[in-house]
Structures are given as C-alpha cells and as structure tokens.
Short mmCIF file of N, CA, C and O and ligand atoms in Angstrom, two decimals:
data_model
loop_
_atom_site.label_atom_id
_atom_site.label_comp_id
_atom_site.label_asym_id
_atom_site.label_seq_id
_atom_site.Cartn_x
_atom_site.Cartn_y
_atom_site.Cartn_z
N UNK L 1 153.22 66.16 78.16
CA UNK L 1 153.52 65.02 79.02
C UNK L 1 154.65 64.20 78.39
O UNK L 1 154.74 63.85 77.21
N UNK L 2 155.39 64.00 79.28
CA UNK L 2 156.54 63.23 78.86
C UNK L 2 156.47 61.52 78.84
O UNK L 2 155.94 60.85 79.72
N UNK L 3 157.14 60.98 77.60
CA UNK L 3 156.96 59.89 77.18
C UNK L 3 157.77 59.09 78.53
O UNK L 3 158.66 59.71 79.12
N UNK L 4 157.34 57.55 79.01
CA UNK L 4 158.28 56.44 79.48
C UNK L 4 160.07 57.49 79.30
O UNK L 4 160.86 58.14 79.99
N UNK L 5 159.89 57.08 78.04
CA UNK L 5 161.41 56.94 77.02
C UNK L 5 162.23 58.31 77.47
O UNK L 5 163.40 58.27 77.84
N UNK L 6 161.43 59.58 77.37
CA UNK L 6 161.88 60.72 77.86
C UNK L 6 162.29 61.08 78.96
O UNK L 6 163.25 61.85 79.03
N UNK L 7 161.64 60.61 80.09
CA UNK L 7 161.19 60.63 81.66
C UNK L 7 162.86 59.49 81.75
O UNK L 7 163.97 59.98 81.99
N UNK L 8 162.70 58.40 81.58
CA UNK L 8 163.83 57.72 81.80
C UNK L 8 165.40 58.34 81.05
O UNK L 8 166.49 58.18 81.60
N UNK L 9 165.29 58.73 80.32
CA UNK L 9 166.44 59.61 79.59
C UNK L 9 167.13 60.08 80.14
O UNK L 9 168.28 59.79 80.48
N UNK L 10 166.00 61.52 80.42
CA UNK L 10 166.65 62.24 81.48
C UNK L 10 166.66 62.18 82.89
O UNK L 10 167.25 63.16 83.35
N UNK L 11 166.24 61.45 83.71
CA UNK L 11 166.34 61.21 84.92
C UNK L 11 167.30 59.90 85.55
O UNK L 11 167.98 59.78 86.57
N UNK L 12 166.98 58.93 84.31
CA UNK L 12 167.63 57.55 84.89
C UNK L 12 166.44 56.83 85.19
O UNK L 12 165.30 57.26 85.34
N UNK L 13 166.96 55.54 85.25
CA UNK L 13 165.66 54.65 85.79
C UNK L 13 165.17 54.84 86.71
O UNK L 13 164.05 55.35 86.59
N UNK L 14 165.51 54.65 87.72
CA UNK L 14 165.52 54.45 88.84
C UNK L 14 164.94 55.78 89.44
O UNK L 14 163.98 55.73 90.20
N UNK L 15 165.60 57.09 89.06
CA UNK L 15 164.55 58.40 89.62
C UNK L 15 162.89 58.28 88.66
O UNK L 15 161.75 58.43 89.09
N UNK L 16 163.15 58.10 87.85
CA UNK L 16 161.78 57.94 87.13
C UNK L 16 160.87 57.35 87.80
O UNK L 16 159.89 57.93 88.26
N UNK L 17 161.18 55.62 87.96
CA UNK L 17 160.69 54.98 88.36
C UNK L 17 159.92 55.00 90.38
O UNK L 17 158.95 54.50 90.96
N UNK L 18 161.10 55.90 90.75
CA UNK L 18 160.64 56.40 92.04
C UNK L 18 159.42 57.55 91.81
O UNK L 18 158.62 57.63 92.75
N UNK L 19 159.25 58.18 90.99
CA UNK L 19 158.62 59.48 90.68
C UNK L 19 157.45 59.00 90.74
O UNK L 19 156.63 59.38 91.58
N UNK L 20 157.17 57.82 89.59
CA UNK L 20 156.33 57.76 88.71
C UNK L 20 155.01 56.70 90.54
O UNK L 20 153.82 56.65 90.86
N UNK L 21 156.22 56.20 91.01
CA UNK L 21 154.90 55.35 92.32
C UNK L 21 154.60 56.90 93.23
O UNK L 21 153.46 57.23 93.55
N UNK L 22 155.49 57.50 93.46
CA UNK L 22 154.57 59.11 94.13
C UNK L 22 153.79 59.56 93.16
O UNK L 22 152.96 60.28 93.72
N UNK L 23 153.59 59.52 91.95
CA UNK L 23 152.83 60.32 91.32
C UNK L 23 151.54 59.55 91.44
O UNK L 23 150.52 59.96 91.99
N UNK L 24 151.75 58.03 90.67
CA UNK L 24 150.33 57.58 90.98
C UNK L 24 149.94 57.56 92.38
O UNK L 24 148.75 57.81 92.56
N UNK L 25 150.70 57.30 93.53
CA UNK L 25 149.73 57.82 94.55
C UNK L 25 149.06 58.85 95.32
O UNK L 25 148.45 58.86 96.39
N UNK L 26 149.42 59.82 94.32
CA UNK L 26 148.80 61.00 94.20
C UNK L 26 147.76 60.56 94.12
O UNK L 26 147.11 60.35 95.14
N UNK L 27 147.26 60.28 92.83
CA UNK L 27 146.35 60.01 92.12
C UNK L 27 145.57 59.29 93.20
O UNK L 27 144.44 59.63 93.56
N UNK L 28 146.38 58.08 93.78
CA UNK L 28 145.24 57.17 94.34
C UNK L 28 144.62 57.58 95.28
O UNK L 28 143.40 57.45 95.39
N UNK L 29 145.60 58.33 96.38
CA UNK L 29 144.56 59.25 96.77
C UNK L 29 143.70 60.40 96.51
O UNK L 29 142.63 60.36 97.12
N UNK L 30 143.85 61.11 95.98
CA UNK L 30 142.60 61.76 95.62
C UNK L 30 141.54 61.10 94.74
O UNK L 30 140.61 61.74 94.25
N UNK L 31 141.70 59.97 94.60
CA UNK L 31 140.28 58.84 94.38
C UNK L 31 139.80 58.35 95.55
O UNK L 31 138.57 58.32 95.60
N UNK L 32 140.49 57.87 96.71
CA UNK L 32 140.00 57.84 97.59
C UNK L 32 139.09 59.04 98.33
O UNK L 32 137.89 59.01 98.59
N UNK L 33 140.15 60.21 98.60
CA UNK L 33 139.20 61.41 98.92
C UNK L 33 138.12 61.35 98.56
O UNK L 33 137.13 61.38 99.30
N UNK L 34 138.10 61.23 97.23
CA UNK L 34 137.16 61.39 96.08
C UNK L 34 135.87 60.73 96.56
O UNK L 34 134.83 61.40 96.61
N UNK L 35 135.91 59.29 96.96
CA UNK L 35 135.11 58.04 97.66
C UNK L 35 134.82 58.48 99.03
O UNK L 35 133.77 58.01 99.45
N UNK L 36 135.49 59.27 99.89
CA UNK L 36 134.96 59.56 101.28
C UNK L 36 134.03 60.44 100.97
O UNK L 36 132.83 60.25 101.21
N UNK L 37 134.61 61.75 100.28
CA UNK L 37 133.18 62.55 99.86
C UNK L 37 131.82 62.51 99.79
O UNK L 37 130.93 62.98 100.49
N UNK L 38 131.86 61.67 98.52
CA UNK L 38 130.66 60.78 97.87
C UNK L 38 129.99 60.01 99.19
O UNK L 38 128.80 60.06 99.49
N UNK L 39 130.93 59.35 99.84
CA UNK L 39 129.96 58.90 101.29
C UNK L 39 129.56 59.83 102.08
O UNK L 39 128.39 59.70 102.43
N UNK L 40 130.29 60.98 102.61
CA UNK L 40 129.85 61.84 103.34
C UNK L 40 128.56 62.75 102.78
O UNK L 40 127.64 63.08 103.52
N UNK L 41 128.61 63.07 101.46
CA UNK L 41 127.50 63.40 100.55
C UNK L 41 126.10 62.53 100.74
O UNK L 41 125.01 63.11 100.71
N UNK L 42 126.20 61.35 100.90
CA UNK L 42 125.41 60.29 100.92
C UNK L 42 124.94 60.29 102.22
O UNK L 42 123.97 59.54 102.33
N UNK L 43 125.27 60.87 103.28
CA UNK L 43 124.77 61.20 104.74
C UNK L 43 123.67 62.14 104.49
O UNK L 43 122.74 62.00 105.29
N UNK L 44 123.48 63.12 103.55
CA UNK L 44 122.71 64.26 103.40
C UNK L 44 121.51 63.74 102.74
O UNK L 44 120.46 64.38 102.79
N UNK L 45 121.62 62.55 102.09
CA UNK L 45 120.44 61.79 101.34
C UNK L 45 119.56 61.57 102.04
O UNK L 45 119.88 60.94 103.05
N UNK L 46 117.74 62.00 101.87
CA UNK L 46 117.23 61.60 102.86
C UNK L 46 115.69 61.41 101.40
O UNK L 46 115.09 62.17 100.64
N UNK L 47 115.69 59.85 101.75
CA UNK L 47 114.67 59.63 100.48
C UNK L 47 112.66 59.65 100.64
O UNK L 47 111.71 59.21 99.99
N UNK L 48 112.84 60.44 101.89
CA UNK L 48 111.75 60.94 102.52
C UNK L 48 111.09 61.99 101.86
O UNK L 48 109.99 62.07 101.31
N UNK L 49 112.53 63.20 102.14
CA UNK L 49 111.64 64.40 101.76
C UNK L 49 111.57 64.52 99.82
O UNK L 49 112.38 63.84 99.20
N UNK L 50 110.54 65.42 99.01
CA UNK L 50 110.16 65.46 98.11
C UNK L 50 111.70 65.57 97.23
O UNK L 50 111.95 64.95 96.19
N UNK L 51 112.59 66.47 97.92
CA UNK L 51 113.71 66.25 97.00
C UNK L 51 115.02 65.91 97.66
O UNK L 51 115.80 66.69 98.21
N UNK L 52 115.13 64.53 97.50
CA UNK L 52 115.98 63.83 98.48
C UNK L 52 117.53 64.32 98.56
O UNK L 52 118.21 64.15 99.57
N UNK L 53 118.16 65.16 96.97
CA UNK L 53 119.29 65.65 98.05
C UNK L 53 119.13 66.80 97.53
O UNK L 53 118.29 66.95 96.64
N UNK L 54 119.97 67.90 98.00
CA UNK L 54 120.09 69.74 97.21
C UNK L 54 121.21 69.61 95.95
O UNK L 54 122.30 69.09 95.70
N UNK L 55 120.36 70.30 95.45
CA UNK L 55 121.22 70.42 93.96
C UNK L 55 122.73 70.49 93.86
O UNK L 55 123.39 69.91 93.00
N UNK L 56 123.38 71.55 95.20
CA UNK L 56 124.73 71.49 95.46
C UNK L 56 125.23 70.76 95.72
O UNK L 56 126.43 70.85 95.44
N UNK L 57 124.68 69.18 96.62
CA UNK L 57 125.11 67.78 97.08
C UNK L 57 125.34 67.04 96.04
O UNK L 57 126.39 66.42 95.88
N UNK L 58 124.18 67.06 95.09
CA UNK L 58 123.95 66.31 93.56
C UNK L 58 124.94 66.69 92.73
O UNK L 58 125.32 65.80 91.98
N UNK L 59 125.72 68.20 92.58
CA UNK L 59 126.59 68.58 92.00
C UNK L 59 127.92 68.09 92.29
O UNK L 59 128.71 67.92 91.37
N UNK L 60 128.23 67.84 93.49
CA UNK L 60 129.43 67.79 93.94
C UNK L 60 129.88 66.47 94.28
O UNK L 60 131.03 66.05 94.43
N UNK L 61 128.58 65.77 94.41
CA UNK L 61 128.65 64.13 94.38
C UNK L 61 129.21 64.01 92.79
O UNK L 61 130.37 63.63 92.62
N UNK L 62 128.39 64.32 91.66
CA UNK L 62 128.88 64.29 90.00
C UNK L 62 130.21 64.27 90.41
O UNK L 62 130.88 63.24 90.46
N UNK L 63 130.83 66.00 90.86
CA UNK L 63 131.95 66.29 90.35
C UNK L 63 133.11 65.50 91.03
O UNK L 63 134.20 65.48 90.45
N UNK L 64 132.95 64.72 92.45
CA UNK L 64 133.79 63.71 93.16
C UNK L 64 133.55 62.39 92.37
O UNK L 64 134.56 61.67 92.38
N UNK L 65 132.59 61.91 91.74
CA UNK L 65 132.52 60.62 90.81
C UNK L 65 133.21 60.66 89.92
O UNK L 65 133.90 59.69 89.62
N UNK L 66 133.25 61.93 89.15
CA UNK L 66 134.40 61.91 87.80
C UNK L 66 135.47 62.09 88.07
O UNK L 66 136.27 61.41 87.42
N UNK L 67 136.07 63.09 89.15
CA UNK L 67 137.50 63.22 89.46
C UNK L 67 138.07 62.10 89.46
O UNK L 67 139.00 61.72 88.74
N UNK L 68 137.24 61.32 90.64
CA UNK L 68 137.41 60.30 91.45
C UNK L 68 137.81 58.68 90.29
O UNK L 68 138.59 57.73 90.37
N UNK L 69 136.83 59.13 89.36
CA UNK L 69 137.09 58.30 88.31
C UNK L 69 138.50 58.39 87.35
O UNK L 69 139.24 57.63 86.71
N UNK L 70 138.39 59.51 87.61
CA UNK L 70 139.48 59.90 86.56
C UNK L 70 140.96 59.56 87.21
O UNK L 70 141.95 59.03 86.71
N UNK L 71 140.77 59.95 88.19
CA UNK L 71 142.21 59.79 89.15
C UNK L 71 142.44 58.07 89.75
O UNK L 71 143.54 57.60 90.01
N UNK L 72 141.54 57.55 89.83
CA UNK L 72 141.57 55.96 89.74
C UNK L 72 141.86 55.63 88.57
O UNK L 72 142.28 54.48 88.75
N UNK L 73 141.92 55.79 87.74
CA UNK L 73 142.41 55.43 85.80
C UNK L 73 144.21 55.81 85.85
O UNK L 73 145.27 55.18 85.86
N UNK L 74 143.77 57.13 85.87
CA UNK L 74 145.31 57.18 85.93
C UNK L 74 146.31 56.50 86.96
O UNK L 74 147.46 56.11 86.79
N UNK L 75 145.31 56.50 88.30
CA UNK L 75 146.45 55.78 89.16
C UNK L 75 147.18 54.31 88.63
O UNK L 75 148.33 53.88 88.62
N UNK L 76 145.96 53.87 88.24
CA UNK L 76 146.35 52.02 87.52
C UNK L 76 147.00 52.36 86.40
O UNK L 76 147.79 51.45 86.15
N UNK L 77 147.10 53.48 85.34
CA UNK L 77 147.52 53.48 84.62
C UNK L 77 149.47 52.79 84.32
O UNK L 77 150.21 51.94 83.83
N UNK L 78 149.28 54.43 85.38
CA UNK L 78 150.53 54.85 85.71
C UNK L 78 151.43 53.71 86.25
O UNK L 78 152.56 53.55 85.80
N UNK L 79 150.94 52.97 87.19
CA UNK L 79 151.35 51.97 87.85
C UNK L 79 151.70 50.66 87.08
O UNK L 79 152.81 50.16 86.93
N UNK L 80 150.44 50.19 86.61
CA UNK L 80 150.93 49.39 86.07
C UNK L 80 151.89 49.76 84.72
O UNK L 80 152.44 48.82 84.14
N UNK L 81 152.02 50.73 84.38
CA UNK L 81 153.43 50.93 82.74
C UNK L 81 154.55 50.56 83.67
O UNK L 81 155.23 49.56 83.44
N UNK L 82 154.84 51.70 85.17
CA UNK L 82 156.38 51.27 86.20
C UNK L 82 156.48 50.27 86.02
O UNK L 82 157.31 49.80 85.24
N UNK L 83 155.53 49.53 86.81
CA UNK L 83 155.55 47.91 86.90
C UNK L 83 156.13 47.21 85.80
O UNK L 83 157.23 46.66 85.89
N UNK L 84 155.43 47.20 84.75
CA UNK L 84 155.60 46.96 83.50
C UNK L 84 157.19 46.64 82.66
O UNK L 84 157.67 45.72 82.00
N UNK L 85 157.77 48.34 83.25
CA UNK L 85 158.97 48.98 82.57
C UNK L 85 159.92 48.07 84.28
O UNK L 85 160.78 47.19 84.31
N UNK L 86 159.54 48.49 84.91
CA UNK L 86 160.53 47.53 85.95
C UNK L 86 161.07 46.25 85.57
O UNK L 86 162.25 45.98 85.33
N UNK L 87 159.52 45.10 85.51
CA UNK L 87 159.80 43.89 85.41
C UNK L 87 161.26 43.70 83.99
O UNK L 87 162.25 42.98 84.09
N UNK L 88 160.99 44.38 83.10
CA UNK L 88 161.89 44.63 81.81
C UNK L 88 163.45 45.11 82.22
O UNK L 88 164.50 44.99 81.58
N UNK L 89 163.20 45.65 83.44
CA UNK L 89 164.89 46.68 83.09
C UNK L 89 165.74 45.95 84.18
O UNK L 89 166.45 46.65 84.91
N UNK L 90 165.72 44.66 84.32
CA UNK L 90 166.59 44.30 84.33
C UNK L 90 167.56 43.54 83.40
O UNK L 90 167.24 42.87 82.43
N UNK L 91 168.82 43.77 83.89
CA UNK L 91 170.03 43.22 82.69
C UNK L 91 170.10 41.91 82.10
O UNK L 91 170.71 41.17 82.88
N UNK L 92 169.68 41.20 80.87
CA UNK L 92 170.02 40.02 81.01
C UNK L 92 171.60 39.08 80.99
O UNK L 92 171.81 37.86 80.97
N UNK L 93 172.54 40.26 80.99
CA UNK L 93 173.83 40.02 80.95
C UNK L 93 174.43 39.75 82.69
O UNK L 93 175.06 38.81 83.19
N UNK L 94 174.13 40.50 83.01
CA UNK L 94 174.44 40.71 84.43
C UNK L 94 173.52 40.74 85.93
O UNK L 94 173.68 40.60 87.15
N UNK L 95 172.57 41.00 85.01
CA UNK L 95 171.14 40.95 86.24
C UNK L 95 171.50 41.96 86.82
O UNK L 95 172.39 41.48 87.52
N UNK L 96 171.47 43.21 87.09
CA UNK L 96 171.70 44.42 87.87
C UNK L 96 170.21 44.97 86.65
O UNK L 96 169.87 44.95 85.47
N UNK L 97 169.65 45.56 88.44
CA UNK L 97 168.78 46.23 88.28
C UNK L 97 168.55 47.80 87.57
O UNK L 97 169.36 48.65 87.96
N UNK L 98 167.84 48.11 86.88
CA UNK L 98 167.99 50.03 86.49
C UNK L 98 168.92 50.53 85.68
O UNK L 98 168.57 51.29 84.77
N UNK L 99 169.92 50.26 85.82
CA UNK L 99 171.21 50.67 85.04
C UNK L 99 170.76 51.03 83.93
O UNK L 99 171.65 51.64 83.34
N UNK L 100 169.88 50.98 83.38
CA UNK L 100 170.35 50.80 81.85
C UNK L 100 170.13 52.53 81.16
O UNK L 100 169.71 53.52 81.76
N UNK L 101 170.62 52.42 79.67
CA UNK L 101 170.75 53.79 78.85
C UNK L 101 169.80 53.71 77.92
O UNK L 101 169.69 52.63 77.34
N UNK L 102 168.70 55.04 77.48
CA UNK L 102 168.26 54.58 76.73
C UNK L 102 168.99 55.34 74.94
O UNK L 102 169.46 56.42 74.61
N UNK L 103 168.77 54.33 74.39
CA UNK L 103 169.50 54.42 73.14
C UNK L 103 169.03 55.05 71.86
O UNK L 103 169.63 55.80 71.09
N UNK L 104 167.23 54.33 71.80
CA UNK L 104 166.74 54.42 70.80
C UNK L 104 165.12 54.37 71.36
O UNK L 104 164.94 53.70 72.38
N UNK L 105 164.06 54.98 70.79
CA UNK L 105 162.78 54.91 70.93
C UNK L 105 162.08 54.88 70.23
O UNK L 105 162.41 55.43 69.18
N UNK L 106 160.56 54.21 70.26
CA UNK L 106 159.97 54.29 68.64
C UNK L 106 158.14 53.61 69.38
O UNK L 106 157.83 53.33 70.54
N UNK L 107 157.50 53.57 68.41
CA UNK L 107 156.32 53.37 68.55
C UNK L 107 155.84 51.74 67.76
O UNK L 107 156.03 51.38 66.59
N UNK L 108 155.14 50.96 68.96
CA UNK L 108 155.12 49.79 67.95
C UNK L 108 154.01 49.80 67.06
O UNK L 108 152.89 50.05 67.51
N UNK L 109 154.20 49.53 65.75
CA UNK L 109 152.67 50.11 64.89
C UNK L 109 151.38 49.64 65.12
O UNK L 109 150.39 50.23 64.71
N UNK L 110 151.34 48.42 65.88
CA UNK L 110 150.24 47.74 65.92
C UNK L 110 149.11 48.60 66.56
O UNK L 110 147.90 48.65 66.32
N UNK L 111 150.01 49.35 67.62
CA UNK L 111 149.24 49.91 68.95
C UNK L 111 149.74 51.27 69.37
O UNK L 111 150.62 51.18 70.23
N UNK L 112 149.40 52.63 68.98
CA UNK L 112 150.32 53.46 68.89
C UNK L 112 150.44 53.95 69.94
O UNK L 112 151.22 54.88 70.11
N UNK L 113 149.63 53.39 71.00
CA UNK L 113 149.93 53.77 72.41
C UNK L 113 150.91 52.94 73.11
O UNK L 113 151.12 52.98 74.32
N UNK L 114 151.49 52.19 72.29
CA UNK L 114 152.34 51.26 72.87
C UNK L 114 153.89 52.04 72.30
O UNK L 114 153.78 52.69 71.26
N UNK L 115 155.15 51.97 72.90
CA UNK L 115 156.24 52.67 72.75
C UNK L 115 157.55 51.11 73.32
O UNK L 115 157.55 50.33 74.27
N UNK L 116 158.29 51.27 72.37
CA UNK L 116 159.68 50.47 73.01
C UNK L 116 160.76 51.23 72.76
O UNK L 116 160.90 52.03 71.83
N UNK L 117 161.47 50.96 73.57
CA UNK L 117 162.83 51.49 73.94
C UNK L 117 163.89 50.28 73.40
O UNK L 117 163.67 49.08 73.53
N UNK L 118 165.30 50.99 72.66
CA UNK L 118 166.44 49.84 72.91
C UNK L 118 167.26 50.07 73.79
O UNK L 118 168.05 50.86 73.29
N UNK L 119 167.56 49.84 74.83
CA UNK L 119 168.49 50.06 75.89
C UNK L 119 169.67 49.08 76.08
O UNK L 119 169.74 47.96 75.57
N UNK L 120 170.69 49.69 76.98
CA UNK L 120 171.73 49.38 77.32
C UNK L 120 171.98 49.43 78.62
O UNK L 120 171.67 50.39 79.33
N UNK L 121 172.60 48.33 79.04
CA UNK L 121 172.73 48.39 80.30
C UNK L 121 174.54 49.00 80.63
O UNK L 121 175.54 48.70 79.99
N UNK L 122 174.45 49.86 81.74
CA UNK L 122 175.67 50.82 82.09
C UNK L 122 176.76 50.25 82.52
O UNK L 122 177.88 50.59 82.13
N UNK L 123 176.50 49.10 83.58
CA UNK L 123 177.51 48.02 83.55
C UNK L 123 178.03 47.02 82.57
O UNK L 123 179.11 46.51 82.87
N UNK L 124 177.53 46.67 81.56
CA UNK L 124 177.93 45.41 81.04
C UNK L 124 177.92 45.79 79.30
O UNK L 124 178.37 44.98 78.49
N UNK L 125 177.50 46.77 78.98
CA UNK L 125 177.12 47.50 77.94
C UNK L 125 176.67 46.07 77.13
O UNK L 125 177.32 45.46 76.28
N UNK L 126 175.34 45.75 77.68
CA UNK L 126 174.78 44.76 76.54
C UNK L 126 172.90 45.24 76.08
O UNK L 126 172.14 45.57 76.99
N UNK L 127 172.59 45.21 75.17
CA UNK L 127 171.49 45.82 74.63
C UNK L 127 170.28 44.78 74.47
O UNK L 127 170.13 43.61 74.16
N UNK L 128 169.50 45.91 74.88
CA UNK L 128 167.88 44.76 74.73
C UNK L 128 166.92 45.71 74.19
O UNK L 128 167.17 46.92 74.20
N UNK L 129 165.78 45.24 73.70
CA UNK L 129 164.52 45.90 73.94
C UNK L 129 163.35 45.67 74.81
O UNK L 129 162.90 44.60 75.23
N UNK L 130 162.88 47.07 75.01
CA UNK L 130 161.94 47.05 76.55
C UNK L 130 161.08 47.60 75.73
O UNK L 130 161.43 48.37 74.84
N UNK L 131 159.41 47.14 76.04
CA UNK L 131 158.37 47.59 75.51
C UNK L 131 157.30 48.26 76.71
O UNK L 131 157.33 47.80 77.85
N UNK L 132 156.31 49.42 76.32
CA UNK L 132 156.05 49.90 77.18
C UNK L 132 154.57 49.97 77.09
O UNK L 132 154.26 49.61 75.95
N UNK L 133 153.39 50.32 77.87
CA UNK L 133 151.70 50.49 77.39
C UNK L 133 151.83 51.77 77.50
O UNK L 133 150.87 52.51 77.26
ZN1 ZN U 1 174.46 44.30 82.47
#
C-alpha cells in the first residue's frame, strides 16, 4: 500500500486526492450493503421457534458485521487523511490550490503512523510542511 507521500508523487495532488474520495466510497458502500444484509438477515429471525435463526443466517450476519465493520473504518479512515492533506495543500504564498511538489518525506517520531511531507508549491516555488494521519 502506498504511502499519502507516494500516491501524491506520482500522481499529483489533485489525481490522488480525486482517487482517494472514490476509493473510500467504495468502502462506504459496501458498509452500507453490509447494513442492508444484516437487516434483511434479521427478517429470518424468528424468536419463537427453538432455534431462532439457521446457522447459515448466523454465519453470514458475523461475516456482513465484520466486513461491514471493517469497510466503515477504512472508509473514515481514508477520508478523513484527504480531508486532512487537502485542508494543508494549499499555498501559503499564493493560495492556489494542489499544485504543490513533493520534495521530501519522513515519519514524525512521536506517532509512527503519522508521516509529513515538505512540499513545494509549482507556481510560486515556496515550501511548507504538510503533516499526514
Ligand atoms: Zn504558491
């Protein structure tokens, strides 16, 4: 999986940043799917008979809760880093959006899931740092 820093490299901001909202809503939907399932599963529940659902309902309810979980995580994940890396990339020289190059990358030690970039912006060639989750 490719880092923020990598993904923006080679694509540019701006394709990245388009990528990265289709990708999480990938994600978001198939958490949703995920949630219709689980309801439609929940139609078959009947807390009458001795064994209220079939083992295959019980299975597949599990396996739509974790997907479903899993793909809701990543959707916010994902989203909020764009977000994140958006609010940042603009220029403070010029205010133009995306432009920018990335220069340098590194990991901040505190949090090693945390990553900053030094960038440059393409118009104005003036340099900042952007930090990423
Ligand atoms: Zn600029």
């Amino acid at each position: 999986m490719a880092t923020p820093a990598q993904g923006i490299a080679r694509l540019g901001f701006r394709t990245w940043y388009e990528r990265q909202l289709i990708e999480s809503h990938v994600y978001f939907i198939t958490g949703f799917l995920c949630a219709v399932l689980i309801m439609a599963l929940m139609e078959d529940l009947n807390l009458r008979k001795p064994e209220p659902l079939s083992l295959a309902s019980l299975a597949m309810m599990v396996a739509a809760l974790l997907l479903g979980a899993v793909a809701m995580y990543r959707y916010l994940r994902m989203l909020s880093r764009a977000e994140m890396l958006a609010e940042q990339c603009v220029c403070p020289g010029c205010t133009v959006y995306g432009l920018i190059q990335v220069l340098e990358t590194g990991v901040v030690e505190a949090d090693e899931r945390s990553q900053w970039m030094r960038v440059s912006c393409k118009k104005c060639d003036r340099q900042w740092r952007v930090e990423s989750i």
